[in-house]
Tab-separated table of C-alpha atoms and ligand atoms in Angstrom:
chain	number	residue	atom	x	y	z
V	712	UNK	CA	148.430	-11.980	16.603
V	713	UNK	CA	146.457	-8.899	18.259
V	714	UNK	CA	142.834	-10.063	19.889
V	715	UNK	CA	139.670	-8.783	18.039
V	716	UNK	CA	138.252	-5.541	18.920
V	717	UNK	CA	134.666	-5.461	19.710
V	718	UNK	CA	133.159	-1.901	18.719
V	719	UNK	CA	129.376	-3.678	18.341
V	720	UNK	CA	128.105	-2.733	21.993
V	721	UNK	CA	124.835	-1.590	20.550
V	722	UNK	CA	124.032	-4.795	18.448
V	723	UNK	CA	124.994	-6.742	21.761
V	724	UNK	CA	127.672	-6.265	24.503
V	725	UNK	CA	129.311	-9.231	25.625
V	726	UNK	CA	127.819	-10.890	29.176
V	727	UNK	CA	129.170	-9.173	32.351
V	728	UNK	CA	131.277	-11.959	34.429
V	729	UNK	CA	129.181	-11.272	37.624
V	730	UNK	CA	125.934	-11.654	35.038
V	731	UNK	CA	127.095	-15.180	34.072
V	732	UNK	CA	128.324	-16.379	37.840
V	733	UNK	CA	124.775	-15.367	38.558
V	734	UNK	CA	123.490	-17.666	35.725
V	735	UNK	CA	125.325	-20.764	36.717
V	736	UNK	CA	123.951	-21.979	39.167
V	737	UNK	CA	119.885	-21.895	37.424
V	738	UNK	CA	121.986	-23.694	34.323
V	739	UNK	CA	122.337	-26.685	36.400
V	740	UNK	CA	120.115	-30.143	37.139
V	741	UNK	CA	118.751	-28.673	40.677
V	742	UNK	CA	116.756	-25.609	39.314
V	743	UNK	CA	113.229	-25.522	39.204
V	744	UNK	CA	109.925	-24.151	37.400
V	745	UNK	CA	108.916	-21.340	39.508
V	746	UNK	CA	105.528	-21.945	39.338
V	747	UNK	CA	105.951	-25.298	41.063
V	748	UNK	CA	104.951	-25.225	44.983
V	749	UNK	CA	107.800	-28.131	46.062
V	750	UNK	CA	111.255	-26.420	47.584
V	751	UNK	CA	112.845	-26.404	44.150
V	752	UNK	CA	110.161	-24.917	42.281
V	753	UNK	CA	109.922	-21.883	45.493
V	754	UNK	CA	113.741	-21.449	45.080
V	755	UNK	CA	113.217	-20.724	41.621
V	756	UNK	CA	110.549	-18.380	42.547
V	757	UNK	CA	112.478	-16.403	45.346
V	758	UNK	CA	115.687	-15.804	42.463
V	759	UNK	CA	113.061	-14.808	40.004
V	760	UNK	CA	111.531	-12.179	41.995
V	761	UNK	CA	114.871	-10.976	43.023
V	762	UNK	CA	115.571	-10.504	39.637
V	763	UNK	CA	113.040	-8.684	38.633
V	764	UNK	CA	113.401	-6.209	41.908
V	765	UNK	CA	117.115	-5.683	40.786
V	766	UNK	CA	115.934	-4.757	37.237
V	767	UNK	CA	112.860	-2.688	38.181
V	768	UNK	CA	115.772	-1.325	40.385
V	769	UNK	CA	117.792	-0.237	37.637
V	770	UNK	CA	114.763	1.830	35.772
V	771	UNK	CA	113.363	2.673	39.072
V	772	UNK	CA	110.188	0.794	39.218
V	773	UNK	CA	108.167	-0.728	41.618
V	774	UNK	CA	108.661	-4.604	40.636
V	775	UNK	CA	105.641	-5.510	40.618
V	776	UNK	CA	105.137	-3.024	37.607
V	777	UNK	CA	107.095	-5.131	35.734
V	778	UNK	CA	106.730	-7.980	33.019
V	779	UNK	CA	109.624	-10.038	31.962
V	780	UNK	CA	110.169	-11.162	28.284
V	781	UNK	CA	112.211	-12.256	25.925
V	782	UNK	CA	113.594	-8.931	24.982
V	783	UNK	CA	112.772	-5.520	24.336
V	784	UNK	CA	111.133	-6.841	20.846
V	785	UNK	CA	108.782	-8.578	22.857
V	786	UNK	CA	108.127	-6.074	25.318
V	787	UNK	CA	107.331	-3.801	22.263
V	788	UNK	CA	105.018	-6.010	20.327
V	789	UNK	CA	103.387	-6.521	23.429
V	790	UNK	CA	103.050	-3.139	24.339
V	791	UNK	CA	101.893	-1.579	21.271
V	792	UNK	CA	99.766	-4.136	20.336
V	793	UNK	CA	98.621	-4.729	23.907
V	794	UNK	CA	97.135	-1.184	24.124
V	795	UNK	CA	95.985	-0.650	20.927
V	796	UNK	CA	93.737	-3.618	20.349
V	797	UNK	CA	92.563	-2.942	24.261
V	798	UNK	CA	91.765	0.717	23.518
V	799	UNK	CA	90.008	-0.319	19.736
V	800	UNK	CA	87.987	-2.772	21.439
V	801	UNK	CA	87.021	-0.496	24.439
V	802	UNK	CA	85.741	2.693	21.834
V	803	UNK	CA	88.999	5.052	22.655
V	804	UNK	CA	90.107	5.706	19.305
V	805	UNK	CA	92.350	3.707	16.240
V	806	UNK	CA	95.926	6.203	16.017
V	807	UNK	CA	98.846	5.703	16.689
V	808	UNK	CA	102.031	8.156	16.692
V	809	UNK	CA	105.212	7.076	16.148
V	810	UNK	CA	108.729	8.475	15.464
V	811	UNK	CA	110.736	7.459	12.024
V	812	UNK	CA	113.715	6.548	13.870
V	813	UNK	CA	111.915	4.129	15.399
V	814	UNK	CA	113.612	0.587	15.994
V	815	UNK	CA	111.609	-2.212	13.631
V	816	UNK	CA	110.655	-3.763	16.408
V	817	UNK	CA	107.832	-0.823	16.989
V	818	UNK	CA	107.865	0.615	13.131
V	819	UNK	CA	106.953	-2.904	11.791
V	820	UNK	CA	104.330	-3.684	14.653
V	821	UNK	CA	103.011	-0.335	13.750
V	822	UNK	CA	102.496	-1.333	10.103
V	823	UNK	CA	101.072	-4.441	11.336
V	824	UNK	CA	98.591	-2.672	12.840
V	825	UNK	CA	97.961	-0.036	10.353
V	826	UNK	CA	97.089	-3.366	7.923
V	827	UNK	CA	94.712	-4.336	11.003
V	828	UNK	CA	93.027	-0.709	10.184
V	829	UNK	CA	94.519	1.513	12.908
V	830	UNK	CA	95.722	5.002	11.371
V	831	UNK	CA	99.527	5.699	12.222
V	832	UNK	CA	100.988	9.118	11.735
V	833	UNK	CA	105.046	8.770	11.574
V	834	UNK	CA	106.626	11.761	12.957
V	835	UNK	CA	109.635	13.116	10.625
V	836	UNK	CA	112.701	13.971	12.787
V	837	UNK	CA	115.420	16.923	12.346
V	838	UNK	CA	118.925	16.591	10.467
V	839	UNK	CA	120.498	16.263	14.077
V	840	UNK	CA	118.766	13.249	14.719
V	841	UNK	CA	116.151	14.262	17.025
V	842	UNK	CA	112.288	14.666	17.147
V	843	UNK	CA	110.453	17.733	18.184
V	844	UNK	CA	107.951	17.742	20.696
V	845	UNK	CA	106.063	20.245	18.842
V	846	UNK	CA	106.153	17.884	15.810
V	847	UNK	CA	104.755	14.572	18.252
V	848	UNK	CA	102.294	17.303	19.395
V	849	UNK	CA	100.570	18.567	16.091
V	850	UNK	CA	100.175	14.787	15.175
V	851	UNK	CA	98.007	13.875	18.413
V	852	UNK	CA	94.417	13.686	17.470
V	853	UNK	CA	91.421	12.747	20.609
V	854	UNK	CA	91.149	9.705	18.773
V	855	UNK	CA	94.964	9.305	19.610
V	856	UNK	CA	95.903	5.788	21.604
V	857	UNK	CA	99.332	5.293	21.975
V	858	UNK	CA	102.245	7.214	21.181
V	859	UNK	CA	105.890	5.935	20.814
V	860	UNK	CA	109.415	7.409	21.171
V	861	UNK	CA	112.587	6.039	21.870
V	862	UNK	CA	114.772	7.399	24.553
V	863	UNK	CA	118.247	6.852	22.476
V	864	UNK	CA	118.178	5.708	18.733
V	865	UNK	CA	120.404	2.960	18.372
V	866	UNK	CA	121.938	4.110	15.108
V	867	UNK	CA	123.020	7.216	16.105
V	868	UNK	CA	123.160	7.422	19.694
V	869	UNK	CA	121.218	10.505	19.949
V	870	UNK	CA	118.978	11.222	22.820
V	871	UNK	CA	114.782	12.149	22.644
V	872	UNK	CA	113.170	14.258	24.347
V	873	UNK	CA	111.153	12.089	26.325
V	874	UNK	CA	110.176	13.988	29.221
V	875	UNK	CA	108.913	17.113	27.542
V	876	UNK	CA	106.612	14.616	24.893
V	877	UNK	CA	105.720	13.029	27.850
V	878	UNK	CA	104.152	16.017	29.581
V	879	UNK	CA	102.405	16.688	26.226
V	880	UNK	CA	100.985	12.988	26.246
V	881	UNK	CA	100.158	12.628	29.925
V	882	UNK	CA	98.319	16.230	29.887
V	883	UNK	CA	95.757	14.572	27.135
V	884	UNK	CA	95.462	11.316	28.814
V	885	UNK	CA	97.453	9.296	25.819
V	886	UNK	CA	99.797	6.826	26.500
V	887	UNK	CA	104.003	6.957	25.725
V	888	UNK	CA	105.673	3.568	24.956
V	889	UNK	CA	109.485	4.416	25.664
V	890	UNK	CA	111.604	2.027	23.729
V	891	UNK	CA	114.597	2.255	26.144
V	892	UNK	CA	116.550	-0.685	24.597
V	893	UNK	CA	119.631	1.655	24.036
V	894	UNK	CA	119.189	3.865	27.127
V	895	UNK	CA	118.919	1.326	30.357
V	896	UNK	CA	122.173	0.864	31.876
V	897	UNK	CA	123.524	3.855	29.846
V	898	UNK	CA	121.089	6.842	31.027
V	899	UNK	CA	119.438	7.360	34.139
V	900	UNK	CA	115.810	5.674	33.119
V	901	UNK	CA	112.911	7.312	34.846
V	902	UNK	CA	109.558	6.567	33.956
V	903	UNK	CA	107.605	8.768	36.540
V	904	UNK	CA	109.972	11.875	35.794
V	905	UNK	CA	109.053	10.999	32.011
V	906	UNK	CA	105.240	10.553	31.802
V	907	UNK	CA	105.963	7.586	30.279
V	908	UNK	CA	103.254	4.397	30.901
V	909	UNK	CA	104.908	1.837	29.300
V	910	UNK	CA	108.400	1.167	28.610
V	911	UNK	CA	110.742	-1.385	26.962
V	912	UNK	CA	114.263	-2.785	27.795
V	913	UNK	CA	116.655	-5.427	26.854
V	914	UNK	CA	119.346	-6.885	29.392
V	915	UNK	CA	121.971	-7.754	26.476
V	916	UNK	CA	122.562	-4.158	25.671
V	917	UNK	CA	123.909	-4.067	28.968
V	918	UNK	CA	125.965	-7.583	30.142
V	919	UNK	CA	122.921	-9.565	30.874
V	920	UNK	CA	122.054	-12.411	28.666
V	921	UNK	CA	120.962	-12.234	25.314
V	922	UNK	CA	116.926	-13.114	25.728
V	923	UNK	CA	115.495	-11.200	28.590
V	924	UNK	CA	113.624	-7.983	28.738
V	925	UNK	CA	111.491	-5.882	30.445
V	926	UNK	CA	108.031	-4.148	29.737
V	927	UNK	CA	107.135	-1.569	32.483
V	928	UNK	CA	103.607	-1.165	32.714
V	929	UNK	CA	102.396	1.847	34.290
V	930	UNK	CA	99.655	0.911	37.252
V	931	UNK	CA	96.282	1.729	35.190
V	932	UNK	CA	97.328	0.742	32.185
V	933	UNK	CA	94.713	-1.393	30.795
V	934	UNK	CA	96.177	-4.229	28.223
V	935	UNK	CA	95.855	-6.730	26.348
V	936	UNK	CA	97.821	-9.648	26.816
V	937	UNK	CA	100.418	-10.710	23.920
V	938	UNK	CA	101.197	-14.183	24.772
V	939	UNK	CA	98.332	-16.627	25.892
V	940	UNK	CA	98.612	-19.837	27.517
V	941	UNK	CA	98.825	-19.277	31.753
V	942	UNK	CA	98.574	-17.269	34.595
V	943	UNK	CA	102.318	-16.487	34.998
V	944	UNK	CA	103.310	-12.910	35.495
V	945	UNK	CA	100.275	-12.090	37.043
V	946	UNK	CA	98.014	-12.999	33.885
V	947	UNK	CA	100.221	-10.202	31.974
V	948	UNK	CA	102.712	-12.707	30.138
V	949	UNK	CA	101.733	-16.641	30.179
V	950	UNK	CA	105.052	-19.041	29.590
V	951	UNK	CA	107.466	-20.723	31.775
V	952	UNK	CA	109.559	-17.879	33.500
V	953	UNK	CA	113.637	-18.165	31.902
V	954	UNK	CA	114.966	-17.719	35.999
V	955	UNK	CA	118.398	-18.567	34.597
V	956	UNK	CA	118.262	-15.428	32.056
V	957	UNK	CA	116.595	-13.348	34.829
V	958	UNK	CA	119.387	-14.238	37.507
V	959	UNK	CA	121.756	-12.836	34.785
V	960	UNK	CA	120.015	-10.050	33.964
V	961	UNK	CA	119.291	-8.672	37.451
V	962	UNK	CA	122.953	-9.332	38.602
V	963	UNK	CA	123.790	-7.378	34.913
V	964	UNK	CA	121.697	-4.655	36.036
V	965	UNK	CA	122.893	-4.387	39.809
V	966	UNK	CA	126.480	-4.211	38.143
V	967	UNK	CA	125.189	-0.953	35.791
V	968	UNK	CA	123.189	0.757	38.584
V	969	UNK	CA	126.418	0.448	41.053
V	970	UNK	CA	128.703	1.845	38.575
V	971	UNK	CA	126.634	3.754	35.893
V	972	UNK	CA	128.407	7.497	35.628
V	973	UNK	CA	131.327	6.419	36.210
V	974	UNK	CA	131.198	3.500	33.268
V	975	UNK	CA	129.864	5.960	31.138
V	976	UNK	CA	132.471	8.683	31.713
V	977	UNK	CA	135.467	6.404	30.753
V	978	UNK	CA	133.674	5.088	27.575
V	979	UNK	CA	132.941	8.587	26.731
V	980	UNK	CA	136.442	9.343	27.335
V	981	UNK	CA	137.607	6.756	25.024
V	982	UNK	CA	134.276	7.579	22.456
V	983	UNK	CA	135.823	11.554	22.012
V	984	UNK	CA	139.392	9.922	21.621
V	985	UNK	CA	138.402	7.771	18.664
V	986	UNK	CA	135.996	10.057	16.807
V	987	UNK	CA	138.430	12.518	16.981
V	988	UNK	CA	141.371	10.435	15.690
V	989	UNK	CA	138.947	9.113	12.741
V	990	UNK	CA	138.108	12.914	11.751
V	991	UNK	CA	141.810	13.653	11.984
V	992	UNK	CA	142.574	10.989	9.494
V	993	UNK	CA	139.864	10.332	7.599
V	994	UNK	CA	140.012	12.906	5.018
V	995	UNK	CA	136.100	14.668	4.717
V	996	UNK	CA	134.886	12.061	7.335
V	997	UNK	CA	131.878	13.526	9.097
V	998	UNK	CA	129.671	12.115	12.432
V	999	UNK	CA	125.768	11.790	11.553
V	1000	UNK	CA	123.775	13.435	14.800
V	1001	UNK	CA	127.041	15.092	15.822
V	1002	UNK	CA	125.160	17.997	16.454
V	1003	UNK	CA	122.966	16.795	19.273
V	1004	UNK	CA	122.685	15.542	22.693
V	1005	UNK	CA	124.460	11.387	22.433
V	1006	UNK	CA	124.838	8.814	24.603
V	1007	UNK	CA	128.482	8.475	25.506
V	1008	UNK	CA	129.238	5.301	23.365
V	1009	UNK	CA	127.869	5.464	19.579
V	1010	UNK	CA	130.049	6.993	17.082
V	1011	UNK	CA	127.916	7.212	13.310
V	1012	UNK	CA	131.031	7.413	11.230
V	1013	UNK	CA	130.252	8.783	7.540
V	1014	UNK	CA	133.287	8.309	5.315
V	1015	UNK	CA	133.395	9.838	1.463
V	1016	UNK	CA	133.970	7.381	-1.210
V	1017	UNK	CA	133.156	4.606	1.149
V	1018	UNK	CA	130.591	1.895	1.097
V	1019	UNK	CA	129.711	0.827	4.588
V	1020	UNK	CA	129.065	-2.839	3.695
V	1021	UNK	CA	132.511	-3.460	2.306
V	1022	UNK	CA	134.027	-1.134	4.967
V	1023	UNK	CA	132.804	-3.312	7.701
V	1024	UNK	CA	133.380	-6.866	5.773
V	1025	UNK	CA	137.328	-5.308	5.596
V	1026	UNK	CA	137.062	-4.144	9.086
V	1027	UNK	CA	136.011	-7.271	10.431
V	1028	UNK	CA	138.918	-9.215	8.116
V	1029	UNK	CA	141.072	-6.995	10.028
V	1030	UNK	CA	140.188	-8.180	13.318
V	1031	UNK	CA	137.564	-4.988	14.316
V	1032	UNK	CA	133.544	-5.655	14.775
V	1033	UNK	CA	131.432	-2.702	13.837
V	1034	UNK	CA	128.052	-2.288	12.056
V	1035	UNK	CA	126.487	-1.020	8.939
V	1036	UNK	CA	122.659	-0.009	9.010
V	1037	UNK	CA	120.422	-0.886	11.561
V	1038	UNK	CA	122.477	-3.531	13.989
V	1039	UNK	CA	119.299	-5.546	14.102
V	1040	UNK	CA	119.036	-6.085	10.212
V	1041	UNK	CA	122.555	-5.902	9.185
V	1042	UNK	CA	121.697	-9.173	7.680
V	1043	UNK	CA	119.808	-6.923	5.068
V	1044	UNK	CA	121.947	-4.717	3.499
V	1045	UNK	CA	119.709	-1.546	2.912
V	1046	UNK	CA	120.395	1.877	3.362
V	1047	UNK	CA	119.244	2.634	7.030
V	1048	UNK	CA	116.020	4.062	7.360
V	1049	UNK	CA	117.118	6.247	10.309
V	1050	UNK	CA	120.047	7.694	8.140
V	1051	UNK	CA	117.389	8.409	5.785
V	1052	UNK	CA	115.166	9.955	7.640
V	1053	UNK	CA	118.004	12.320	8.944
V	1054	UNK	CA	117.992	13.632	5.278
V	1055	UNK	CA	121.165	12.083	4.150
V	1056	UNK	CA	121.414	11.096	0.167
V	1057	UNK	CA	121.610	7.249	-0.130
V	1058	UNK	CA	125.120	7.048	-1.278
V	1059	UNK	CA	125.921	9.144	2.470
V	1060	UNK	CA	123.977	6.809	4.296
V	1061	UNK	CA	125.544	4.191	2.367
V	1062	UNK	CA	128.817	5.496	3.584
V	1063	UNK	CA	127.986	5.648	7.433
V	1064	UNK	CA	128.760	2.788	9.510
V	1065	UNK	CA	128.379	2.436	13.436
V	1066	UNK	CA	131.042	1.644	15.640
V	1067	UNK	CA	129.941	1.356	19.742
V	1068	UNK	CA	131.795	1.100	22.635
V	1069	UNK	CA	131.143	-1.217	25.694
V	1070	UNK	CA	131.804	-2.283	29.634
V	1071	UNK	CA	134.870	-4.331	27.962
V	1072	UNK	CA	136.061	-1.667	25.398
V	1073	UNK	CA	140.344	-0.723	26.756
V	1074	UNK	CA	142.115	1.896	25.970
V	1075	UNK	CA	144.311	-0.248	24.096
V	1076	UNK	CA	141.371	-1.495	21.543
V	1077	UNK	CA	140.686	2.329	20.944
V	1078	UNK	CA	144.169	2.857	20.064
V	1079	UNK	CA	144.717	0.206	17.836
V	1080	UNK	CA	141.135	1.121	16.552
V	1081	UNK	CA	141.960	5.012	15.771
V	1082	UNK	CA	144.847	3.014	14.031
V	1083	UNK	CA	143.182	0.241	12.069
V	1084	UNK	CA	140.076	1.982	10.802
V	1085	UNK	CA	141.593	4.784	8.473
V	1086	UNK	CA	144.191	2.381	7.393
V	1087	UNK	CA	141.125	0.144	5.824
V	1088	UNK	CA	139.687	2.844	4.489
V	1089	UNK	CA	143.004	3.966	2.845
V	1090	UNK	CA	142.813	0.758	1.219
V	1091	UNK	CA	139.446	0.476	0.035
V	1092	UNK	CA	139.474	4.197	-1.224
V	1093	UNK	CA	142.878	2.960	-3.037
V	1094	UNK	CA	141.214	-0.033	-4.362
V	1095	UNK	CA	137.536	1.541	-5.401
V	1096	UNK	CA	139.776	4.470	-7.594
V	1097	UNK	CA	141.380	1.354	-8.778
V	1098	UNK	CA	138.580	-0.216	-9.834
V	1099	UNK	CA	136.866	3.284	-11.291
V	1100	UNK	CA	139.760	3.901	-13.467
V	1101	UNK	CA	139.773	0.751	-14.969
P	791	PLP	C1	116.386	0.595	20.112
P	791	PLP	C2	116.179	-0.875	20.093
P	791	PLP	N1	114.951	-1.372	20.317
P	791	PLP	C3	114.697	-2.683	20.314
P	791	PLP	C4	115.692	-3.599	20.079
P	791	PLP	C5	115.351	-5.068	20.103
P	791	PLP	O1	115.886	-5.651	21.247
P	791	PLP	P1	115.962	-7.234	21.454
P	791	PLP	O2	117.232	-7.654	20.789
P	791	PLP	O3	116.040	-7.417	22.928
P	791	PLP	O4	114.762	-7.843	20.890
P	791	PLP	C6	116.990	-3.140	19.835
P	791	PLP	C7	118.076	-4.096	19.489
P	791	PLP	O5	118.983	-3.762	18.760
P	791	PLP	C8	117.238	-1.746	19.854
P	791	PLP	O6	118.451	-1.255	19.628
């Protein structure tokens, strides 16, 4: 029987070996808390701090600019709500700007705060999947706070313009959350080329464990905190540091940063070879944001006739992993609110699903892939015109 092919990189990708060798060693009785001054607590300290050096490495930070998390859904929460009940309470203004391809991790702790009476202005994007500056720029007011765009949308792969809204924000003195979730270990991440002040990652979209993320904090930013409870971090993020996840995640990022272009030219390579075998046999098939600037790994597969849900239940019963919707929800089975706000009808969206490709993906998998996928669809188009003429 053939293995399973993973094509779910963006929902997760599976921990790096050199990530989990890392790890082992924090897993076991011996490892400490770092806060604790005796030799096991310091140990713990010294890994954490290397940790966090490797990762601020790998978005080229100064560590110290740094806060770990629990993931790039903390890191958000923190730094949206962070600034924007510090600015409220310090008289700088109540909007926010956000992008409608947002992640729900920032469009949800937007809301949140719209309920809490700040004014949010969501930002419509173009057909190709990408915001215009000009569009983030007529929506900044001077009682603008915060303003937030992704640097790849994890639907579609496509890349913002982050540097060019940056220059816009930073020449008005507002601040530009980056949700980089989709973009660190797969882009070169820059915050001081971007303008951007505060910026969120996740080591399991890129072989660290699932559970640890990053919130650069630009020096100057004034916040407040998210999590209460102790002076860890610096006063920035109270709880007992995760050093095992950290370990991981550093060694995860000092893997990406060593081999980043080069990683991302053979999944590319593999990427073009499967969307165009699909298009070749996938009669009408189309790719949602073909027509601007991706990341070399997401492929947002439309197919007529098709309903994503089922496509990727009979996928996945034919050994394949891919997604439908938002990777993060796929447990709710709504039309994505990105593919929507590209303009597609509902029954298009309905018909997209996501396939991503990974550190582990072969040129094998992509073969039998290209294979596999129109074969299922075959089949389900065979058995929905079934179904319709009965
Ligand atoms: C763009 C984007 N932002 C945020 C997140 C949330 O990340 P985490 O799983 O670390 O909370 C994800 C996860 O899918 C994502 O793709």
């Amino acid at each position: 029987m053939n293995a399973r092919i993973y094509l779910d990189h963006n929902a997760t990708t599976p921990l790096l070996p050199d990530a989990r060798a890392a790890m082992d060693p924090w897993l076991r009785p011996e490892a400490g808390n770092a806060s604790s001054i005796h030799r096991e607590g310091q140990r713990a300290r010294a890994a954490l701090e290397r940790a966090r050096a490797q990762l601020a490495e790998l978005i080229q930070v100064e560590p110290d600019t740094l806060v770990l998390t629990s993931g790039a859904t903390e890191s958000i929460n923190f730094a949206l709500q962070g600034r924007a009940y510090h600015a409220r309470a310090g008289g700088a203004g109540d909007h926010l700007v956000a992008t409608a391809i947002e992640h729900p991790a920032v469009l949800e702790t937007c809301r949140l705060l719209e309920r809490d009476g700040f004014r949010l202005t969501i930002v419509e994007v173009g057909a190709d999947g990408v915001v215009d500056p000009e569009a983030i720029e007529a929506a900044l007011t001077p009682e603008t706070i915060l303003v937030a765009v992704m640097a790849v949308n994890n639907e579609l792969g496509t890349i913002q313009p982050v540097a060019q809204i940056g220059r816009l924000c930073r020449a008005r003195g507002i601040p530009l959350h980056c949700d980089a979730a989709q973009a660190a270990g797969r882009l070169e991440v820059d915050p001081e080329r971007w303008q951007v002040d505060l910026l969120s990652f996740s080591a399991h979209k890129f072989g660290g464990p699932i559970g640890l993320g990053g919130l650069y904090i630009r020096p100057g930013t004034e916040m407040r905190p998210l999590v209460f409870g102790g002076r860890h971090q610096r006063g920035r993020r109270a709880g007992t540091e995760n050093v095992a996840a950290a370990v991981g995640a550093g060694a995860a990022a000092a893997w990406v940063a060593e081999r980043r272009a080069e990683l991302q030219r053979r999944i590319g390579g593999l990427r073009e070879r499967l969307e165009r075998g699909l298009l070749q046999a996938i009669a009408g098939a189309w790719i949602n944001g073909a027509g601007a600037p991706r990341v070399a790994n997401t492929i947002n597969l439309g197919c007529p006739d098709l309903e994503g849900e089922s496509f990727v239940i009979a996928l996945d019963l034919d050994g394949l992993a891919a997604s439908f919707g938002s990777a993060c929800s796929s447990g709710a089975v709504k039309p994505s609110h990105v593919l929507r706000a590209i303009g597609l009808e509902p029954e298009r969206a309905q018909a997209s699903v996501r396939f991503s490709l990974g550190w582990s993906t072969t040129e094998a998998e992509i073969d039998r892939a290209a294979e596999l996928i129109p074969r299922v669809a075959q089949r389900l188009r065979a058995a929905l015109a079934g179904r319709i003429a009965t």
